[in-house]
mmCIF file of C-alpha atoms and ligand atoms in Angstrom:
data_model
loop_
_atom_site.group_PDB
_atom_site.id
_atom_site.type_symbol
_atom_site.label_atom_id
_atom_site.label_comp_id
_atom_site.label_asym_id
_atom_site.label_seq_id
_atom_site.Cartn_x
_atom_site.Cartn_y
_atom_site.Cartn_z
ATOM 1 C CA MET A 1 0.008 -0.012 -0.032
ATOM 2 C CA LEU A 2 1.216 3.534 -0.785
ATOM 3 C CA GLU A 3 1.627 5.810 2.162
ATOM 4 C CA LEU A 4 1.878 9.514 2.787
ATOM 5 C CA ASN A 5 2.899 10.859 6.090
ATOM 6 C CA GLY A 6 0.487 12.541 8.462
ATOM 7 C CA LYS A 7 1.170 16.039 7.180
ATOM 8 C CA ASP A 8 0.754 15.105 3.503
ATOM 9 C CA ARG A 9 -2.452 13.167 4.120
ATOM 10 C CA SER A 10 -4.162 16.477 5.084
ATOM 11 C CA PRO A 11 -7.376 16.888 3.020
ATOM 12 C CA SER A 12 -6.040 20.303 1.958
ATOM 13 C CA PRO A 13 -2.362 19.568 1.402
ATOM 14 C CA GLU A 14 -0.449 22.794 0.967
ATOM 15 C CA PHE A 15 -3.734 23.884 -0.495
ATOM 16 C CA SER A 16 -6.273 26.529 -0.105
ATOM 17 C CA PRO A 17 -8.052 28.438 -2.829
ATOM 18 C CA PHE A 18 -5.306 31.051 -2.324
ATOM 19 C CA ALA A 19 -2.448 28.568 -2.975
ATOM 20 C CA LEU A 20 -1.083 27.019 -6.153
ATOM 21 C CA THR A 21 -1.167 30.377 -7.817
ATOM 22 C CA ASN A 22 2.486 30.711 -8.799
ATOM 23 C CA GLU A 23 2.459 27.804 -11.208
ATOM 24 C CA GLY A 24 -1.388 27.874 -11.902
ATOM 25 C CA LEU A 25 -2.423 27.748 -15.439
ATOM 26 C CA THR A 26 -6.033 28.515 -14.604
ATOM 27 C CA ALA A 27 -7.632 30.879 -12.220
ATOM 28 C CA LEU A 28 -8.689 29.338 -8.890
ATOM 29 C CA PRO A 29 -12.097 29.791 -7.443
ATOM 30 C CA VAL A 30 -12.539 32.768 -5.090
ATOM 31 C CA TYR A 31 -12.504 31.934 -1.419
ATOM 32 C CA LYS A 32 -16.167 31.940 -0.344
ATOM 33 C CA ALA A 33 -17.566 32.502 3.111
ATOM 34 C CA ALA A 34 -19.571 29.588 4.529
ATOM 35 C CA GLY A 35 -23.160 29.557 3.218
ATOM 36 C CA ASP A 36 -25.865 27.777 1.267
ATOM 37 C CA THR A 37 -26.317 27.656 -2.510
ATOM 38 C CA ALA A 38 -29.069 26.152 -4.659
ATOM 39 C CA LEU A 39 -28.136 24.654 -8.021
ATOM 40 C CA ASP A 40 -30.395 23.357 -10.782
ATOM 41 C CA PHE A 41 -27.719 22.960 -13.474
ATOM 42 C CA GLY A 42 -29.319 25.122 -16.047
ATOM 43 C CA GLY A 43 -32.775 23.619 -15.445
ATOM 44 C CA LEU A 44 -31.724 20.048 -15.550
ATOM 45 C CA LEU A 45 -33.048 19.524 -12.084
ATOM 46 C CA ASP A 46 -36.730 20.372 -11.200
ATOM 47 C CA ASP A 47 -35.726 20.278 -7.498
ATOM 48 C CA PRO A 48 -32.435 22.134 -7.071
ATOM 49 C CA VAL A 49 -29.588 20.653 -4.981
ATOM 50 C CA LYS A 50 -29.079 22.623 -1.780
ATOM 51 C CA LEU A 51 -25.308 22.848 -0.980
ATOM 52 C CA HIS A 52 -23.790 24.072 2.211
ATOM 53 C CA GLU A 53 -20.249 25.211 1.515
ATOM 54 C CA ASP A 54 -17.718 25.650 4.318
ATOM 55 C CA LEU A 55 -13.959 25.514 3.869
ATOM 56 C CA ALA A 56 -13.361 24.883 7.613
ATOM 57 C CA SER A 57 -12.849 21.169 6.889
ATOM 58 C CA GLY A 58 -10.664 21.612 3.838
ATOM 59 C CA CYS A 59 -10.731 22.486 0.128
ATOM 60 C CA GLY A 60 -13.605 20.036 -0.551
ATOM 61 C CA GLY A 61 -15.842 22.225 1.474
ATOM 62 C CA GLN A 62 -16.255 24.507 -1.530
ATOM 63 C CA LEU A 63 -17.790 23.675 -4.818
ATOM 64 C CA TRP A 64 -15.209 23.194 -7.543
ATOM 65 C CA PRO A 65 -15.728 23.833 -11.284
ATOM 66 C CA ALA A 66 -15.158 20.164 -12.262
ATOM 67 C CA GLY A 67 -17.918 19.128 -9.901
ATOM 68 C CA MET A 68 -20.308 21.377 -11.774
ATOM 69 C CA VAL A 69 -19.209 20.039 -15.156
ATOM 70 C CA LEU A 70 -19.349 16.403 -14.085
ATOM 71 C CA ALA A 71 -22.781 16.709 -12.379
ATOM 72 C CA LYS A 72 -24.187 18.440 -15.488
ATOM 73 C CA HIS A 73 -22.757 15.811 -17.782
ATOM 74 C CA MET A 74 -24.160 12.923 -15.792
ATOM 75 C CA LEU A 75 -27.626 14.528 -15.714
ATOM 76 C CA ARG A 76 -27.640 15.414 -19.325
ATOM 77 C CA TYR A 77 -26.283 12.230 -20.849
ATOM 78 C CA HIS A 78 -26.614 9.327 -18.348
ATOM 79 C CA ARG A 79 -29.918 9.469 -16.545
ATOM 80 C CA ASP A 80 -31.216 6.139 -17.853
ATOM 81 C CA LYS A 81 -27.945 4.241 -17.323
ATOM 82 C CA LEU A 82 -27.559 5.709 -13.747
ATOM 83 C CA GLN A 83 -31.032 4.536 -12.738
ATOM 84 C CA HIS A 84 -29.704 0.889 -12.459
ATOM 85 C CA ALA A 85 -26.165 1.780 -11.702
ATOM 86 C CA ARG A 86 -24.143 1.003 -8.438
ATOM 87 C CA ILE A 87 -22.560 4.527 -7.928
ATOM 88 C CA LEU A 88 -19.576 5.636 -5.793
ATOM 89 C CA GLU A 89 -18.097 9.042 -5.797
ATOM 90 C CA LEU A 90 -14.473 9.740 -4.797
ATOM 91 C CA GLY A 91 -13.214 12.936 -3.260
ATOM 92 C CA ALA A 92 -16.794 14.115 -3.011
ATOM 93 C CA GLY A 93 -16.119 17.170 -0.829
ATOM 94 C CA GLY A 94 -19.578 18.699 -0.023
ATOM 95 C CA GLY A 95 -21.019 16.153 -2.437
ATOM 96 C CA ILE A 96 -22.345 18.190 -5.358
ATOM 97 C CA VAL A 97 -22.033 15.317 -7.898
ATOM 98 C CA SER A 98 -23.621 12.645 -5.786
ATOM 99 C CA LEU A 99 -26.438 14.937 -4.611
ATOM 100 C CA ALA A 100 -27.227 16.058 -8.226
ATOM 101 C CA VAL A 101 -27.349 12.411 -9.400
ATOM 102 C CA ALA A 102 -29.411 11.364 -6.494
ATOM 103 C CA LYS A 103 -31.886 14.096 -6.967
ATOM 104 C CA GLY A 104 -32.050 13.905 -10.797
ATOM 105 C CA VAL A 105 -31.987 10.196 -11.200
ATOM 106 C CA ARG A 106 -33.283 8.589 -8.017
ATOM 107 C CA PRO A 107 -30.983 5.464 -8.636
ATOM 108 C CA ASN A 108 -32.425 2.082 -7.520
ATOM 109 C CA SER A 109 -29.392 1.466 -5.213
ATOM 110 C CA PRO A 110 -28.148 3.867 -2.572
ATOM 111 C CA LEU A 111 -25.158 5.820 -3.742
ATOM 112 C CA TYR A 112 -21.842 6.040 -1.814
ATOM 113 C CA MET A 113 -20.529 9.596 -1.276
ATOM 114 C CA THR A 114 -16.877 9.239 -0.100
ATOM 115 C CA ASP A 115 -14.100 11.456 1.085
ATOM 116 C CA GLN A 116 -11.568 11.801 3.965
ATOM 117 C CA PRO A 117 -12.759 11.927 7.647
ATOM 118 C CA GLU A 118 -12.516 15.705 7.710
ATOM 119 C CA MET A 119 -15.320 15.971 5.166
ATOM 120 C CA GLU A 120 -17.680 13.511 6.878
ATOM 121 C CA SER A 121 -19.776 16.071 8.765
ATOM 122 C CA LEU A 122 -20.214 18.183 5.692
ATOM 123 C CA MET A 123 -21.286 15.258 3.589
ATOM 124 C CA LYS A 124 -23.803 14.197 6.247
ATOM 125 C CA HIS A 125 -25.129 17.796 6.549
ATOM 126 C CA ASN A 126 -25.648 18.125 2.779
ATOM 127 C CA ILE A 127 -27.333 14.694 2.493
ATOM 128 C CA THR A 128 -29.773 15.655 5.248
ATOM 129 C CA LEU A 129 -30.262 19.178 3.779
ATOM 130 C CA ASN A 130 -31.519 17.483 0.526
ATOM 131 C CA ALA A 131 -33.654 14.827 2.333
ATOM 132 C CA LEU A 132 -31.450 12.078 0.894
ATOM 133 C CA ASP A 133 -30.605 10.128 4.047
ATOM 134 C CA GLY A 134 -30.545 6.420 3.255
ATOM 135 C CA LYS A 135 -30.418 7.160 -0.420
ATOM 136 C CA VAL A 136 -26.860 8.648 -0.410
ATOM 137 C CA LEU A 137 -24.490 7.008 2.070
ATOM 138 C CA PRO A 138 -21.543 9.098 3.417
ATOM 139 C CA LYS A 139 -18.429 6.951 3.758
ATOM 140 C CA ILE A 140 -14.719 7.528 4.577
ATOM 141 C CA LEU A 141 -12.574 6.355 1.686
ATOM 142 C CA ASN A 142 -8.913 7.391 1.833
ATOM 143 C CA TRP A 143 -7.222 6.859 -1.478
ATOM 144 C CA GLY A 144 -4.514 4.143 -1.454
ATOM 145 C CA GLU A 145 -6.010 2.308 1.519
ATOM 146 C CA PRO A 146 -7.677 -1.091 1.100
ATOM 147 C CA LEU A 147 -11.333 -0.829 0.202
ATOM 148 C CA SER A 148 -13.742 -1.645 3.007
ATOM 149 C CA ALA A 149 -15.803 -4.824 2.989
ATOM 150 C CA ASP A 150 -19.063 -3.029 2.229
ATOM 151 C CA ILE A 151 -17.556 -1.350 -0.899
ATOM 152 C CA VAL A 152 -16.022 -4.654 -2.000
ATOM 153 C CA ASP A 153 -19.455 -6.274 -1.682
ATOM 154 C CA PHE A 154 -21.245 -3.299 -3.334
ATOM 155 C CA LYS A 155 -19.004 -3.632 -6.470
ATOM 156 C CA PRO A 156 -19.709 -0.200 -7.902
ATOM 157 C CA ASP A 157 -19.955 -0.074 -11.597
ATOM 158 C CA THR A 158 -19.986 3.703 -11.868
ATOM 159 C CA ILE A 159 -17.307 5.806 -10.245
ATOM 160 C CA LEU A 160 -17.543 9.642 -10.183
ATOM 161 C CA ALA A 161 -14.489 11.834 -9.405
ATOM 162 C CA ALA A 162 -14.394 15.614 -9.796
ATOM 163 C CA ASP A 163 -11.449 17.767 -9.196
ATOM 164 C CA CYS A 164 -9.415 14.971 -7.514
ATOM 165 C CA VAL A 165 -6.205 15.882 -9.343
ATOM 166 C CA TYR A 166 -4.555 18.798 -7.559
ATOM 167 C CA PHE A 167 -1.927 17.411 -5.243
ATOM 168 C CA GLU A 168 0.883 15.462 -6.876
ATOM 169 C CA PRO A 169 1.877 13.249 -3.971
ATOM 170 C CA ALA A 170 -1.688 11.929 -3.840
ATOM 171 C CA PHE A 171 -1.730 10.923 -7.592
ATOM 172 C CA PRO A 172 -0.444 7.329 -6.872
ATOM 173 C CA LEU A 173 -2.905 6.933 -4.064
ATOM 174 C CA LEU A 174 -5.756 7.931 -6.220
ATOM 175 C CA MET A 175 -4.580 5.722 -9.081
ATOM 176 C CA GLN A 176 -4.285 2.765 -6.691
ATOM 177 C CA THR A 177 -7.915 3.270 -5.543
ATOM 178 C CA LEU A 178 -9.175 3.572 -9.099
ATOM 179 C CA LYS A 179 -7.319 0.314 -10.025
ATOM 180 C CA ASP A 180 -8.790 -1.459 -6.939
ATOM 181 C CA LEU A 181 -12.263 -0.291 -7.762
ATOM 182 C CA LEU A 182 -11.947 -1.304 -11.453
ATOM 183 C CA ALA A 183 -10.733 -4.705 -10.340
ATOM 184 C CA LEU A 184 -14.035 -5.276 -8.523
ATOM 185 C CA CYS A 185 -16.134 -5.148 -11.603
ATOM 186 C CA PRO A 186 -14.918 -5.539 -15.199
ATOM 187 C CA SER A 187 -17.564 -3.290 -16.668
ATOM 188 C CA THR A 188 -16.973 -0.359 -14.373
ATOM 189 C CA THR A 189 -16.748 3.151 -15.897
ATOM 190 C CA VAL A 190 -14.979 5.959 -14.089
ATOM 191 C CA TYR A 191 -16.199 9.542 -15.029
ATOM 192 C CA PHE A 192 -13.267 11.726 -14.212
ATOM 193 C CA CYS A 193 -13.325 15.477 -14.589
ATOM 194 C CA PHE A 194 -10.561 17.799 -13.399
ATOM 195 C CA MET A 195 -9.087 21.262 -13.934
ATOM 196 C CA LYS A 196 -5.530 21.463 -15.124
ATOM 197 C CA ARG A 197 -3.824 23.917 -12.804
ATOM 198 C CA ARG A 198 -0.240 22.789 -13.217
ATOM 199 C CA ARG A 199 1.685 20.993 -15.955
ATOM 200 C CA ALA A 200 2.007 17.989 -13.620
ATOM 201 C CA ASP A 201 -1.696 17.470 -13.536
ATOM 202 C CA MET A 202 -1.625 16.035 -17.105
ATOM 203 C CA GLN A 203 0.968 13.394 -15.714
ATOM 204 C CA PHE A 204 -2.001 11.720 -13.948
ATOM 205 C CA ILE A 205 -3.703 11.132 -17.327
ATOM 206 C CA LYS A 206 -0.433 9.888 -18.858
ATOM 207 C CA VAL A 207 0.006 7.335 -16.101
ATOM 208 C CA ALA A 208 -3.718 6.357 -16.404
ATOM 209 C CA LYS A 209 -3.305 5.720 -20.115
ATOM 210 C CA LYS A 210 -0.576 3.182 -19.432
ATOM 211 C CA ALA A 211 -2.817 1.092 -17.257
ATOM 212 C CA LEU A 212 -6.427 1.820 -18.266
ATOM 213 C CA GLN A 213 -8.600 2.595 -21.271
ATOM 214 C CA VAL A 214 -8.859 6.407 -21.198
ATOM 215 C CA THR A 215 -11.366 8.214 -23.497
ATOM 216 C CA GLU A 216 -11.976 11.941 -23.742
ATOM 217 C CA VAL A 217 -15.775 12.411 -23.463
ATOM 218 C CA VAL A 218 -18.070 14.143 -25.883
ATOM 219 C CA ASP A 219 -20.172 16.914 -24.256
ATOM 220 C CA GLU A 220 -21.982 19.800 -25.824
ATOM 221 C CA ASP A 221 -20.230 22.206 -23.330
ATOM 222 C CA ARG A 222 -16.710 20.886 -23.987
ATOM 223 C CA ALA A 223 -15.639 23.858 -26.066
ATOM 224 C CA VAL A 224 -16.580 26.090 -23.165
ATOM 225 C CA PHE A 225 -15.150 24.146 -20.266
ATOM 226 C CA SER A 226 -11.981 23.177 -22.156
ATOM 227 C CA ARG A 227 -11.177 26.859 -22.517
ATOM 228 C CA GLN A 228 -11.267 27.011 -18.712
ATOM 229 C CA GLY A 229 -8.756 24.161 -18.439
ATOM 230 C CA LEU A 230 -11.294 21.494 -17.555
ATOM 231 C CA PHE A 231 -10.998 17.963 -18.903
ATOM 232 C CA LEU A 232 -13.633 15.119 -18.876
ATOM 233 C CA TYR A 233 -12.614 11.569 -19.373
ATOM 234 C CA THR A 234 -13.841 8.045 -18.818
ATOM 235 C CA PHE A 235 -11.530 5.399 -17.530
ATOM 236 C CA SER A 236 -12.289 1.669 -17.818
ATOM 237 C CA SER A 237 -10.408 -1.623 -17.624
ATOM 238 C CA ARG A 238 -8.517 -2.599 -20.654
ATOM 239 C CA LYS A 239 -10.374 -5.291 -22.583
HETATM 240 C C1 SAM B 301 -10.831 19.945 -4.827
HETATM 241 S S1 SAM B 301 -11.838 19.066 -3.856
HETATM 242 C C2 SAM B 301 -13.153 18.578 -4.943
HETATM 243 C C3 SAM B 301 -14.443 18.406 -4.205
HETATM 244 C C4 SAM B 301 -15.673 18.046 -5.170
HETATM 245 N N1 SAM B 301 -15.465 16.713 -5.778
HETATM 246 C C5 SAM B 301 -15.917 19.061 -6.145
HETATM 247 O O1 SAM B 301 -15.727 18.892 -7.377
HETATM 248 O O2 SAM B 301 -16.533 20.148 -5.757
HETATM 249 C C6 SAM B 301 -10.924 17.516 -3.648
HETATM 250 C C7 SAM B 301 -11.464 16.498 -2.742
HETATM 251 O O3 SAM B 301 -10.550 15.378 -2.623
HETATM 252 C C8 SAM B 301 -10.438 14.933 -1.329
HETATM 253 N N2 SAM B 301 -9.212 14.250 -1.091
HETATM 254 C C9 SAM B 301 -7.936 14.749 -1.203
HETATM 255 N N3 SAM B 301 -7.040 13.779 -0.886
HETATM 256 C C10 SAM B 301 -7.734 12.651 -0.679
HETATM 257 C C11 SAM B 301 -7.343 11.339 -0.262
HETATM 258 N N4 SAM B 301 -6.044 11.031 -0.021
HETATM 259 N N5 SAM B 301 -8.288 10.447 -0.006
HETATM 260 C C12 SAM B 301 -9.581 10.725 -0.243
HETATM 261 N N6 SAM B 301 -10.010 11.998 -0.612
HETATM 262 C C13 SAM B 301 -9.157 12.937 -0.709
HETATM 263 C C14 SAM B 301 -10.547 16.229 -0.499
HETATM 264 O O4 SAM B 301 -10.884 15.999 0.842
HETATM 265 C C15 SAM B 301 -11.501 17.047 -1.346
HETATM 266 O O5 SAM B 301 -12.796 16.928 -0.780
#
């Protein structure tokens, strides 16, 4: 198992929305005060997601641009497939992607919203805020650590990950978790959206391409979000 020391395992390693600016290729979100937002993704949701944002627990406490793009993509293109899917989100932060999918699709199976322990209370808060208790299950999943028995039994076939590429020492941990999840179910698809902030971020995709089937995804908003440095891929096991 790959390991980081205690300092590096922080949910906001050397990171705040104020950091990473010297080498940044794309503007970072503005630091927001804690508060609630309602999001309907341009009318794709009849009942908007309510999101409490609070950076007190780490960078995941704020909504990130890749989360918006991924949630919108899933609602626009994958509603039917998601209905019957076994879904797990990695690095969920406040949980925007899981909450949007749970509200817009109402999947048959409960959906796992996962992140580090520091984000657990915000995940729970937002699940309750949207009356999704029991339908969205908050869960601690530290990248690089062995998967828990309930996730192994669940065998997710749809993995969602938004803005999980931002801290280079965590890249091998995230890659290990993706491989572990893909090994559980040969037909699993990972929907992976991130913002390129540093040149090193594309290294993650280079490494992924060596081990996995990596495909850049068609989306009618791609011209717009790619200008903002956002990339949307699927990963799957090599046939
Ligand atoms: C930039 S935030 C993105 C949050 C959300 N997905 C979004 O798009 O708004 C990255 C998330 O990854 C989580 N994360 C970072 N390192 C992690 C690790 N080693 N294991 C699990 N989660 C991690 C952070 O806690 C944070 O919530």
